[in-house]
PDB file of C-alpha atoms and ligand atoms in Angstrom:
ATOM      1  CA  UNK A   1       0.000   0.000   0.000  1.00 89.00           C
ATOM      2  CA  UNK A   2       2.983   2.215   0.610  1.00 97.00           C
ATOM      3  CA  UNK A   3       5.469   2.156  -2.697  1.00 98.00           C
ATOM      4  CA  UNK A   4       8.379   4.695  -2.841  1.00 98.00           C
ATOM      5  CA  UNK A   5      10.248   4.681  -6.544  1.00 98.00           C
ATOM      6  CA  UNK A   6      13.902   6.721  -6.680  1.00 98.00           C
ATOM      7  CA  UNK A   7      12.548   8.989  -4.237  1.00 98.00           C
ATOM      8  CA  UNK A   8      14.339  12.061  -3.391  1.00 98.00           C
ATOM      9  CA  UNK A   9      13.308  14.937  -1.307  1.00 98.00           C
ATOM     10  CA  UNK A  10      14.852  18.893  -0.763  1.00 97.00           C
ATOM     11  CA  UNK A  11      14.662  21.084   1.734  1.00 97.00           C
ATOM     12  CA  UNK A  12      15.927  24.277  -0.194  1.00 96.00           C
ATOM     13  CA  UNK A  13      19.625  22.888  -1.053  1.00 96.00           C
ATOM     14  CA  UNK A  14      20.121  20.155   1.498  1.00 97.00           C
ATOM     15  CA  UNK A  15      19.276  16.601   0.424  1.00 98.00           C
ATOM     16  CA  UNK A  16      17.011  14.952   3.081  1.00 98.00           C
ATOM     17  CA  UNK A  17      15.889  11.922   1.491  1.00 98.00           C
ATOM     18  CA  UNK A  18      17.854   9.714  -1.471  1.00 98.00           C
ATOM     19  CA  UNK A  19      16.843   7.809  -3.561  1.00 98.00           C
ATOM     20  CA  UNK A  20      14.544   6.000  -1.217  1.00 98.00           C
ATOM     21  CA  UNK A  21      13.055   2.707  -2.693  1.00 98.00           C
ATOM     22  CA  UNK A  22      10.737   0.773  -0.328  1.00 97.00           C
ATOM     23  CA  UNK A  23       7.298  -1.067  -0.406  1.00 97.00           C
ATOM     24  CA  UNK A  24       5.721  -1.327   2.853  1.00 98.00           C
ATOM     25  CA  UNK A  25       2.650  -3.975   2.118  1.00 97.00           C
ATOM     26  CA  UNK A  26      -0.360  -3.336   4.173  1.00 96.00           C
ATOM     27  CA  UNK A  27      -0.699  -4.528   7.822  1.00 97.00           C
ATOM     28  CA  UNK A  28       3.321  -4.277   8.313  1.00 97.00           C
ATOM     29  CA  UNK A  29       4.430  -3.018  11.162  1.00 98.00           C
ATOM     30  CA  UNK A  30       8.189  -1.013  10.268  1.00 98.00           C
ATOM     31  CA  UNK A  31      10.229   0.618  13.123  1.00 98.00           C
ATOM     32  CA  UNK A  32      12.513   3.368  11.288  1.00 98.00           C
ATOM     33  CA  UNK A  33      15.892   3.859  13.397  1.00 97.00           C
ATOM     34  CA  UNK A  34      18.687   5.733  12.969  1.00 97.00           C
ATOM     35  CA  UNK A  35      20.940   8.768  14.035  1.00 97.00           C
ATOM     36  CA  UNK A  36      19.051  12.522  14.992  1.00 96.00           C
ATOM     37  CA  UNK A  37      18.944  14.072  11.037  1.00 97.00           C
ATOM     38  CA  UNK A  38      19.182  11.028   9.248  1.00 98.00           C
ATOM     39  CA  UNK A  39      15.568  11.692   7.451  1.00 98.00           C
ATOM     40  CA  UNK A  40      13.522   9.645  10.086  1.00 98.00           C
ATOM     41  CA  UNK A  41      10.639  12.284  10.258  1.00 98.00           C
ATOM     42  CA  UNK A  42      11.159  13.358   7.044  1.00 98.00           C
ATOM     43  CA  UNK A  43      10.218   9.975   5.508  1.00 98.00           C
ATOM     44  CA  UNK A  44       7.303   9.257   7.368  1.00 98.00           C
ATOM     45  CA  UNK A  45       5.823  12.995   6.708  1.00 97.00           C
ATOM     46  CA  UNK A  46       5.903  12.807   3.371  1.00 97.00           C
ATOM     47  CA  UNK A  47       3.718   9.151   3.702  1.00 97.00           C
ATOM     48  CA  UNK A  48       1.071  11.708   4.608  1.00 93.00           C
ATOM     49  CA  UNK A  49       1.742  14.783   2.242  1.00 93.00           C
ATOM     50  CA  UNK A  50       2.907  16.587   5.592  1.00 94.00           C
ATOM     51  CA  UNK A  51       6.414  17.220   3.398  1.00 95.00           C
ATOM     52  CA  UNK A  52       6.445  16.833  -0.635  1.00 94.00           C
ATOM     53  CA  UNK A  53       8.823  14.864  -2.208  1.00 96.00           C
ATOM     54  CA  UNK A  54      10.529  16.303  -5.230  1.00 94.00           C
ATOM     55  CA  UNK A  55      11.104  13.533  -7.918  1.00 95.00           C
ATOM     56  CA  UNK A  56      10.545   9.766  -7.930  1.00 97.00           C
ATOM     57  CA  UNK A  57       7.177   8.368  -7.182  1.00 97.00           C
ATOM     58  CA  UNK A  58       5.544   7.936  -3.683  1.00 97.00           C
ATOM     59  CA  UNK A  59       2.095   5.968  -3.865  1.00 97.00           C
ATOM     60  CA  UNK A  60      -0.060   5.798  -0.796  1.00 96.00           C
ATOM     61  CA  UNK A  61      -3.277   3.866  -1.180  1.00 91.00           C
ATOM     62  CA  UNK A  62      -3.189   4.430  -4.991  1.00 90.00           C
ATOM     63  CA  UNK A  63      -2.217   8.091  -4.896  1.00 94.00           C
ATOM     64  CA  UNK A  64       0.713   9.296  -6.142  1.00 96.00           C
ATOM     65  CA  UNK A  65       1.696  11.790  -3.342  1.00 96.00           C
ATOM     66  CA  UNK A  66       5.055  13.032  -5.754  1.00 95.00           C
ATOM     67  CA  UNK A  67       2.270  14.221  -8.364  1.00 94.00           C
ATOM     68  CA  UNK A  68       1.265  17.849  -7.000  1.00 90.00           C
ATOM     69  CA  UNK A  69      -1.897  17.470  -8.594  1.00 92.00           C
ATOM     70  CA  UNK A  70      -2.714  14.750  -5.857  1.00 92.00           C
ATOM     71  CA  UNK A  71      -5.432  15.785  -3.081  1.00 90.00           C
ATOM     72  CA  UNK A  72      -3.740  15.370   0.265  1.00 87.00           C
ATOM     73  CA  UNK A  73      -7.199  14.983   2.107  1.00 86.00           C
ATOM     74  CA  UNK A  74      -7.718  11.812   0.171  1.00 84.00           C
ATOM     75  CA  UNK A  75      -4.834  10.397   2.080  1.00 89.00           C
ATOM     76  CA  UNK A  76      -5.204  12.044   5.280  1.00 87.00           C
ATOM     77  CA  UNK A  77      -8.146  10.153   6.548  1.00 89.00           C
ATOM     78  CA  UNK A  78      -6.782   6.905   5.929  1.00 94.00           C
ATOM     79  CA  UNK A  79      -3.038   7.716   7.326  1.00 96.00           C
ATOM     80  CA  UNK A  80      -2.862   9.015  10.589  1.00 96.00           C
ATOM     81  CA  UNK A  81      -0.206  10.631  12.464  1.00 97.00           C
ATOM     82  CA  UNK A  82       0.754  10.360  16.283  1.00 97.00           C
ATOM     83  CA  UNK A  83       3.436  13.350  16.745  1.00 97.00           C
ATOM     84  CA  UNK A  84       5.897  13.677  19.347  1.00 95.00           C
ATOM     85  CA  UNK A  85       4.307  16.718  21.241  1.00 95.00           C
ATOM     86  CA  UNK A  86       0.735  14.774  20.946  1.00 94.00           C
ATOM     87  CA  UNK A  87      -0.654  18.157  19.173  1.00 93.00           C
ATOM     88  CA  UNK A  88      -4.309  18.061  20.721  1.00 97.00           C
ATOM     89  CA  UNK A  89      -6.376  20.739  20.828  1.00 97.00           C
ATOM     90  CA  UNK A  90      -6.093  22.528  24.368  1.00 97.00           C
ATOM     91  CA  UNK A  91      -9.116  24.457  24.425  1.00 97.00           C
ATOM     92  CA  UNK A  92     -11.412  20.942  23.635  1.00 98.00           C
ATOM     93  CA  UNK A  93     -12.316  17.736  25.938  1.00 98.00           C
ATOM     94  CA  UNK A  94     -10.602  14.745  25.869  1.00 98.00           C
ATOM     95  CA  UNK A  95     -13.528  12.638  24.254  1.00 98.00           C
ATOM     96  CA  UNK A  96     -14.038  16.320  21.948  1.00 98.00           C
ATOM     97  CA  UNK A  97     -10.708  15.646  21.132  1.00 98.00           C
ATOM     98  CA  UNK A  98     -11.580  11.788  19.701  1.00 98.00           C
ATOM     99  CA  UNK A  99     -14.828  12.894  18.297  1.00 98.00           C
ATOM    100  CA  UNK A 100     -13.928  16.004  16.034  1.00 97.00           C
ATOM    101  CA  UNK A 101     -11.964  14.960  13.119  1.00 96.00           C
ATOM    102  CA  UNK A 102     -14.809  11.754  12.647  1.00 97.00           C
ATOM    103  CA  UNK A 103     -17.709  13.600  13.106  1.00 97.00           C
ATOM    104  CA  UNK A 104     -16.397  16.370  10.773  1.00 95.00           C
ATOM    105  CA  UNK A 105     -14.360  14.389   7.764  1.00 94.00           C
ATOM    106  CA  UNK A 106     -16.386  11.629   7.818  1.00 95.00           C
ATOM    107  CA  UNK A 107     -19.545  12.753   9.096  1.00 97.00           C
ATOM    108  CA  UNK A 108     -19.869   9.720  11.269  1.00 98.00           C
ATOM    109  CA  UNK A 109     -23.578   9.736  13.256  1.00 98.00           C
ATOM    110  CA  UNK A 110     -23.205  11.486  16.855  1.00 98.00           C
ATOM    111  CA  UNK A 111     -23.934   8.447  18.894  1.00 98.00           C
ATOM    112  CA  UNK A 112     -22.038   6.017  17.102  1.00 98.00           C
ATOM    113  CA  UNK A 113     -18.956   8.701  17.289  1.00 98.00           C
ATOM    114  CA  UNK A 114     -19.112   9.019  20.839  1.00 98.00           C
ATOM    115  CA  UNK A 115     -19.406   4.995  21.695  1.00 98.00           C
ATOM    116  CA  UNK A 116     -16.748   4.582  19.659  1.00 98.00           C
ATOM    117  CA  UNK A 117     -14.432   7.620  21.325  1.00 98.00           C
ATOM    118  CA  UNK A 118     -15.451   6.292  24.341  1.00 98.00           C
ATOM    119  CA  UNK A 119     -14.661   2.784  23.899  1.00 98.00           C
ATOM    120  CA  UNK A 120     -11.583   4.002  22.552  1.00 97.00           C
ATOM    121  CA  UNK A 121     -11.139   5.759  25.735  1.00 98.00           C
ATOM    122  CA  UNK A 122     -11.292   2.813  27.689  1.00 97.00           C
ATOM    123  CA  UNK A 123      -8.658   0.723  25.222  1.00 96.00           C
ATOM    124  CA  UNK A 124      -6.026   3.353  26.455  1.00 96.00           C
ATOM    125  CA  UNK A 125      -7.052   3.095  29.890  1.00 96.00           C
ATOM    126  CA  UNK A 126      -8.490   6.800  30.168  1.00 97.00           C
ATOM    127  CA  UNK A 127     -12.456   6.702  30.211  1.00 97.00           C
ATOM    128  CA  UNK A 128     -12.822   8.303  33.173  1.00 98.00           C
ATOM    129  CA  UNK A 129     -10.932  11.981  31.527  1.00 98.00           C
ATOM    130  CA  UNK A 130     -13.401  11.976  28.590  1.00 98.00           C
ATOM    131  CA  UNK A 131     -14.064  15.501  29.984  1.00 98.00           C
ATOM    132  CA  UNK A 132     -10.591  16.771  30.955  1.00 98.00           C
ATOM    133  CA  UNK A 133      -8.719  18.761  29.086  1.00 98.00           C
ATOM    134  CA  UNK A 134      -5.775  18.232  28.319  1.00 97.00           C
ATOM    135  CA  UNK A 135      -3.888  20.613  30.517  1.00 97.00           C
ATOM    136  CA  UNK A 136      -5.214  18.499  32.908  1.00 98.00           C
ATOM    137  CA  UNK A 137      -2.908  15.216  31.304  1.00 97.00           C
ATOM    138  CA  UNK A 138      -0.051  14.171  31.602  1.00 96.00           C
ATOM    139  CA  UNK A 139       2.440  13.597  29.357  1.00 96.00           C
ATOM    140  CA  UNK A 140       2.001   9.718  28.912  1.00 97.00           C
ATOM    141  CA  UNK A 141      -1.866  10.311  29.453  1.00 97.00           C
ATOM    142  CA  UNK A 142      -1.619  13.313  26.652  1.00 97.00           C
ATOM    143  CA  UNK A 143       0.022  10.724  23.925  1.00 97.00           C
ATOM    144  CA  UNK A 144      -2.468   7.633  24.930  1.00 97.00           C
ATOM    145  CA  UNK A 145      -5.827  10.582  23.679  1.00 98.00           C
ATOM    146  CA  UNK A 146      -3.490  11.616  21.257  1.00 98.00           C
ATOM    147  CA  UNK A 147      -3.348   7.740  19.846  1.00 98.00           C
ATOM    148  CA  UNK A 148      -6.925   7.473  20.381  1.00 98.00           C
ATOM    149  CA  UNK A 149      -7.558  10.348  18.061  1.00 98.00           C
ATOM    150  CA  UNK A 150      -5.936   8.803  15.637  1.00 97.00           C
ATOM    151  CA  UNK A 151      -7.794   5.407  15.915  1.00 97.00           C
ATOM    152  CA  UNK A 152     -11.422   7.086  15.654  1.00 98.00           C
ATOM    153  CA  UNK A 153     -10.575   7.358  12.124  1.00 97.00           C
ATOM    154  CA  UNK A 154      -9.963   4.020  11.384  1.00 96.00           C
ATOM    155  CA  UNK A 155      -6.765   4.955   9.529  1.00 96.00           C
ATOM    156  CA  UNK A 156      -5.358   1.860   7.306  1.00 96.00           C
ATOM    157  CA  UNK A 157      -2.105   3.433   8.013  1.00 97.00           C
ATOM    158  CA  UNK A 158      -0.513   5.041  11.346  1.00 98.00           C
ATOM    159  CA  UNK A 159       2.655   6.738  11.465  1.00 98.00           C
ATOM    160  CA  UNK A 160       4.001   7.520  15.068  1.00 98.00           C
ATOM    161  CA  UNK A 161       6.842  10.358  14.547  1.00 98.00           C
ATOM    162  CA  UNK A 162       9.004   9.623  18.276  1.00 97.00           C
ATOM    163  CA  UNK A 163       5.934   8.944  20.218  1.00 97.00           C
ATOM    164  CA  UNK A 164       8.131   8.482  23.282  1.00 97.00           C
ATOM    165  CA  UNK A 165      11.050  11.011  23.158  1.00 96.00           C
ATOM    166  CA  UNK A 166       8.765  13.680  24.722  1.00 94.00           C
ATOM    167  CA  UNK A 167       8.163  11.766  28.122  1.00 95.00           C
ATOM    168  CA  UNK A 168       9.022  11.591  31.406  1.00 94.00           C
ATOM    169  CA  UNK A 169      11.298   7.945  31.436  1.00 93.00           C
ATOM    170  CA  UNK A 170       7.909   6.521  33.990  1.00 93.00           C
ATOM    171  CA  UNK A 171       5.230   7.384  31.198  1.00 94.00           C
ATOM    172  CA  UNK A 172       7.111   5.593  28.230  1.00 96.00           C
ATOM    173  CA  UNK A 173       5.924   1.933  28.789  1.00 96.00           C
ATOM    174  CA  UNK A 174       2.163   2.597  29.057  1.00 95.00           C
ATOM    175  CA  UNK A 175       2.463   4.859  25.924  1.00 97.00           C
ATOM    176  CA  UNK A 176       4.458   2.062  24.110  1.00 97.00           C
ATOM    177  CA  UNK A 177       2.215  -0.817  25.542  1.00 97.00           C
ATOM    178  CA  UNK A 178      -0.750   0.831  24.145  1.00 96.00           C
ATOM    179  CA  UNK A 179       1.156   1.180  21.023  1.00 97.00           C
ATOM    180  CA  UNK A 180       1.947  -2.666  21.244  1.00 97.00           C
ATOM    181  CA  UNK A 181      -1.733  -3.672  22.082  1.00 96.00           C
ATOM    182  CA  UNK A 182      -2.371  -1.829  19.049  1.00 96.00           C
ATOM    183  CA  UNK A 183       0.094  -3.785  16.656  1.00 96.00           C
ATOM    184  CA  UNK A 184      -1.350  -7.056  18.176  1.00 95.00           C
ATOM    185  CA  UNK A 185      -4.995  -5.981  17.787  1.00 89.00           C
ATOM    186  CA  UNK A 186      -5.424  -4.165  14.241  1.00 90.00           C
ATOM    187  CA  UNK A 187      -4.411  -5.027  10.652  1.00 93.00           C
ATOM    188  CA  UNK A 188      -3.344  -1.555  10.168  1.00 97.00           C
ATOM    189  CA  UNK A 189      -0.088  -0.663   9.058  1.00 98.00           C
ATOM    190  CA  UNK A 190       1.940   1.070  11.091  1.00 98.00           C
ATOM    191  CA  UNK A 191       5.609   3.178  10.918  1.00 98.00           C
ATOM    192  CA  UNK A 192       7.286   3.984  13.609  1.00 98.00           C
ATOM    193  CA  UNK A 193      10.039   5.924  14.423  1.00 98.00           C
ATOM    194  CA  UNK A 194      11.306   5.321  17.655  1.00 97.00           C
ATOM    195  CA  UNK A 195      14.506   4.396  19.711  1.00 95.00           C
ATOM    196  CA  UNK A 196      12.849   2.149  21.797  1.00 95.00           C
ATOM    197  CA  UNK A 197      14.820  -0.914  20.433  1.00 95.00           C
ATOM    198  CA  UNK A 198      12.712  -3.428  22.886  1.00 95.00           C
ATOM    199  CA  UNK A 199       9.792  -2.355  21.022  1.00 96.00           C
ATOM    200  CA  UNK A 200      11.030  -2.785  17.807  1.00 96.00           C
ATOM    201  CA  UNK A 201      12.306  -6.058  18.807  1.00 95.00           C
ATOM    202  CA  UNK A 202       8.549  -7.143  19.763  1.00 95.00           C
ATOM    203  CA  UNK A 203       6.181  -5.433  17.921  1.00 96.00           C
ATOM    204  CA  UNK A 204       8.423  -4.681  14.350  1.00 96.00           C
ATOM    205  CA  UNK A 205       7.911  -7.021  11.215  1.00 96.00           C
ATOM    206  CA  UNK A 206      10.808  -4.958   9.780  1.00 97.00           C
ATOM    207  CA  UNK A 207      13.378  -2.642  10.937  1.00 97.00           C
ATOM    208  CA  UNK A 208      14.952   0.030   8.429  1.00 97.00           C
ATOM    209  CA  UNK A 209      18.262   1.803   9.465  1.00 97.00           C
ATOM    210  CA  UNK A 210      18.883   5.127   7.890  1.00 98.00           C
ATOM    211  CA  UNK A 211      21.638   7.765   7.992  1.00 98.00           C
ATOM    212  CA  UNK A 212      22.366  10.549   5.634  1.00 98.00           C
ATOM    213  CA  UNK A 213      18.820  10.622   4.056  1.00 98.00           C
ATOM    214  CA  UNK A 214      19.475   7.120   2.948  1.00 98.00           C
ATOM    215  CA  UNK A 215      18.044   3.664   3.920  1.00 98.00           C
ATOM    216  CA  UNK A 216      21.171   1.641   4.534  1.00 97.00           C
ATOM    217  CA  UNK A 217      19.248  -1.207   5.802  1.00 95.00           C
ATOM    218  CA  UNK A 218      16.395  -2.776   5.399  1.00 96.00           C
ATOM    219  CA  UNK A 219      15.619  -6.009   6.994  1.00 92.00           C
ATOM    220  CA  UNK A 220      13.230  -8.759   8.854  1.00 92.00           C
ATOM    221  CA  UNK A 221      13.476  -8.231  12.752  1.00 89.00           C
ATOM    222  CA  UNK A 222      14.956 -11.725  12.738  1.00 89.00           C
ATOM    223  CA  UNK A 223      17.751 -10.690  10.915  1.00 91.00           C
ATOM    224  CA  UNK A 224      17.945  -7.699  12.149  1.00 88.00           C
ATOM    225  CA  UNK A 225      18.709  -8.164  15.418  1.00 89.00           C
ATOM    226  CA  UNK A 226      20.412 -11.611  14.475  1.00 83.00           C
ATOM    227  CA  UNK A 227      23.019 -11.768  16.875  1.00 58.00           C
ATOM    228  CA  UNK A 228      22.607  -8.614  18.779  1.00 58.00           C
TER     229      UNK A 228
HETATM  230  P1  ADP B 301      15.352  12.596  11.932  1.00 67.54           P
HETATM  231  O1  ADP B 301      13.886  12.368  12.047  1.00 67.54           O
HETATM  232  O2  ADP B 301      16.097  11.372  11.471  1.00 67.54           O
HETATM  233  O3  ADP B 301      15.960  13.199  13.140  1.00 67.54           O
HETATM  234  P2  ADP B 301      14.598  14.722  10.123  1.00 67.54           P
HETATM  235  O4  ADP B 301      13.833  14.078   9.029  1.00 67.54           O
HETATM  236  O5  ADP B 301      13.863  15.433  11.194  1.00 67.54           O
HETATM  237  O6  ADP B 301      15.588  13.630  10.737  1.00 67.54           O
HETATM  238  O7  ADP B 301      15.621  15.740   9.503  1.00 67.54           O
HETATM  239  C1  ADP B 301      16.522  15.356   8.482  1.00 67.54           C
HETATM  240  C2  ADP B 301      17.339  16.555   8.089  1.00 67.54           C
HETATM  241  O8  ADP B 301      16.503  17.486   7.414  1.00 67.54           O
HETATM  242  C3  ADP B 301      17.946  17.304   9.273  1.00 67.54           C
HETATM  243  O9  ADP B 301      19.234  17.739   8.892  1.00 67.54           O
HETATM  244  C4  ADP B 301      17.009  18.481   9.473  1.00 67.54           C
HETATM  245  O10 ADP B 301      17.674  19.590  10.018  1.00 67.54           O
HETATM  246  C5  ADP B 301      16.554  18.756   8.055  1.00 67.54           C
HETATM  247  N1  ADP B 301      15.203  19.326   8.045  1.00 67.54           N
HETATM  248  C6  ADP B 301      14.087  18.776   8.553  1.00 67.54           C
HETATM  249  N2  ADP B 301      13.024  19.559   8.344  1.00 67.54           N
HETATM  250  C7  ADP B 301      13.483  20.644   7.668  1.00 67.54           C
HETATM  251  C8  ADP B 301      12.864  21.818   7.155  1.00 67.54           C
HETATM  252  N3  ADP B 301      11.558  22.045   7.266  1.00 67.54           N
HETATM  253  N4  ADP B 301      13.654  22.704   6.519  1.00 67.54           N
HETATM  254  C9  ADP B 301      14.973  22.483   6.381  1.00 67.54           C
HETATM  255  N5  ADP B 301      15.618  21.391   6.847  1.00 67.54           N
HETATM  256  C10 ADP B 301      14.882  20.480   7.479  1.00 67.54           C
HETATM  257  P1  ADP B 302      10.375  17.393  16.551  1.00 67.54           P
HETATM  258  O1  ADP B 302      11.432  17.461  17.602  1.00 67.54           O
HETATM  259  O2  ADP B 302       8.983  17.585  17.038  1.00 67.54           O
HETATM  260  O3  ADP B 302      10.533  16.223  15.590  1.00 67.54           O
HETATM  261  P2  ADP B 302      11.955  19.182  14.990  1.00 67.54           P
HETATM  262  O4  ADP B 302      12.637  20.038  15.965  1.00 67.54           O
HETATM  263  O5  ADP B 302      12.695  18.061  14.310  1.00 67.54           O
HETATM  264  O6  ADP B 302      10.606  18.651  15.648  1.00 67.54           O
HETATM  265  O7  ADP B 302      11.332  20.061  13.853  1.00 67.54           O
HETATM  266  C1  ADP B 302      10.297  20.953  14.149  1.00 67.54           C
HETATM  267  C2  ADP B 302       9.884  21.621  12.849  1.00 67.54           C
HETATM  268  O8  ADP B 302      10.996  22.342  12.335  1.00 67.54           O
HETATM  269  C3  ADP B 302       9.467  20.633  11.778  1.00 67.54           C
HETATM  270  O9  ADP B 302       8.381  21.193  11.052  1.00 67.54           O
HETATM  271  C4  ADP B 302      10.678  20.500  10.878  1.00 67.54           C
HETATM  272  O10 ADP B 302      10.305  20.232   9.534  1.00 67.54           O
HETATM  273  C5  ADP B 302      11.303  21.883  11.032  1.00 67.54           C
HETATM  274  N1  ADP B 302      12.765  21.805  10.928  1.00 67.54           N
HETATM  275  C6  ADP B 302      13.578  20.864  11.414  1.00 67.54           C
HETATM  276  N2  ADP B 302      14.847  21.090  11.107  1.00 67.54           N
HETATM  277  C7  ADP B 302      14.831  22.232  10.379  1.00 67.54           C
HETATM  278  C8  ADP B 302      15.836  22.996   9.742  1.00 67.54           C
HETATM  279  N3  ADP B 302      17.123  22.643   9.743  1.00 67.54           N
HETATM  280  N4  ADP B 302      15.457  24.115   9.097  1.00 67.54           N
HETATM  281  C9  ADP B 302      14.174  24.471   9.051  1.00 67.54           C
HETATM  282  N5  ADP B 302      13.183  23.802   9.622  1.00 67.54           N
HETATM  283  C10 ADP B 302      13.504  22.682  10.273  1.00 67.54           C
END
């Protein structure tokens, strides 16, 4: 579902992405690793039009995202994105928070919406802040809505851009073992850039290694971590 043909990507002058050739086949789960600058984010924004890619091709669910006459919205509701500094909206409730981008993009009925957010909710382990907001979170309770979110829109494809590197040390493992109940649970692909190596050891079908913009390797967890 996710092709990327002799892809190469600018920012101004400096080279962030070369010649990047991968197929990610749906369900996968793919850790991305690799040094601070290597392209990590880069590579997984431009799976959701958040950056453009300059030349090459970069199909996502049929759409070629490297064609500018491509509509980003058509891939936005089936790729979701969980960032690094969670990004939810501070003046909104939790459960407003799960039930906005549904009930607006795809116009899902009210009630169904909000058994769904809520159940949701509950999946995380946070039904009793559906009204908080999220001031009122913590850190490791801010990412689990902000993965939520991303869930209510049944996304075929979820990228998590260092879903961990924001949190106190004591919040990572309920962020990532919501993040692993969700690789066990779901057919939906997901990327993941992380440097949580015991969670790509668990949860990753694959593990790529870039540096320099470049994927220098791309392998099975088997043999990735073959006699690490
Ligand atoms: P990683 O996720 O591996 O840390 P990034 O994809 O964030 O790497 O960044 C790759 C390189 O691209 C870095 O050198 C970074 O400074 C540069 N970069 C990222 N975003 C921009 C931008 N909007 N404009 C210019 N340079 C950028
Ligand atoms: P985060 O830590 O949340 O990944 P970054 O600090 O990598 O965020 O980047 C924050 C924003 O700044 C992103 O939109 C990224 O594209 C942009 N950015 C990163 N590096 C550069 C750069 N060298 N020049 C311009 N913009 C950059």
């Amino acid at each position: 579902m996710i092709e990327f043909h002799d892809v190469e990507k600018y920012y101004g002058d400096f080279h962030a992405l070369k010649n990047i050739n991968l197929t990610i086949n749906e369900g996968e789960k793919v850790v991305l690793i690799g040094p601070s600058g290597s392209g990590k984010s880069t590579l997984i924004r431009t799976v959701n039009g958040l950056e453009r890619v300059q030349s090459g091709q970069l199909l996502v669910n049929g759409f070629d995202l490297a064609d500018r006459k491509t509509d980003m919205n058509k891939i936005r509701k089936n790729v979701g994105m969980v960032f690094q500094h969670f990004n939810l909206y501070a003046n909104k409730t939790v459960l407003e928070n799960i039930m906005i981008a549904p009930r607006l993009v795809l116009k899902r009925p009210e009630d169904e919406n909000k058994k769904l957010a809520m159940d949701l909710l509950d999946s995380v382990g946070l039904a009793d802040k559906a009204n908080s907001l999220p001031s009122q979170l913590s850190g490791g309770q801010s990412q689990r809505i902000a993965i939520a979110r991303s869930l209510a829109m049944k996304p075929k494809c979820l990228l998590f851009d260092e879903p961990t590197s924001a949190l106190d040390p004591e919040m990572i493992d309920d962020v990532l073992n919501v993040m692993k109940s969700v690789a066990e649970d779901s057919s939906m692909t997901m990327l993941v850039v992380t440097h949580e190596m015991g969670f790509a050891r668990e949860v990753a079908d694959r593990v790529i290694f870039m540096a320099d913009g470049e994927i220098l390797e791309d392998d099975a967890k088997e043999k990735f971590f073959d006699g690490q």
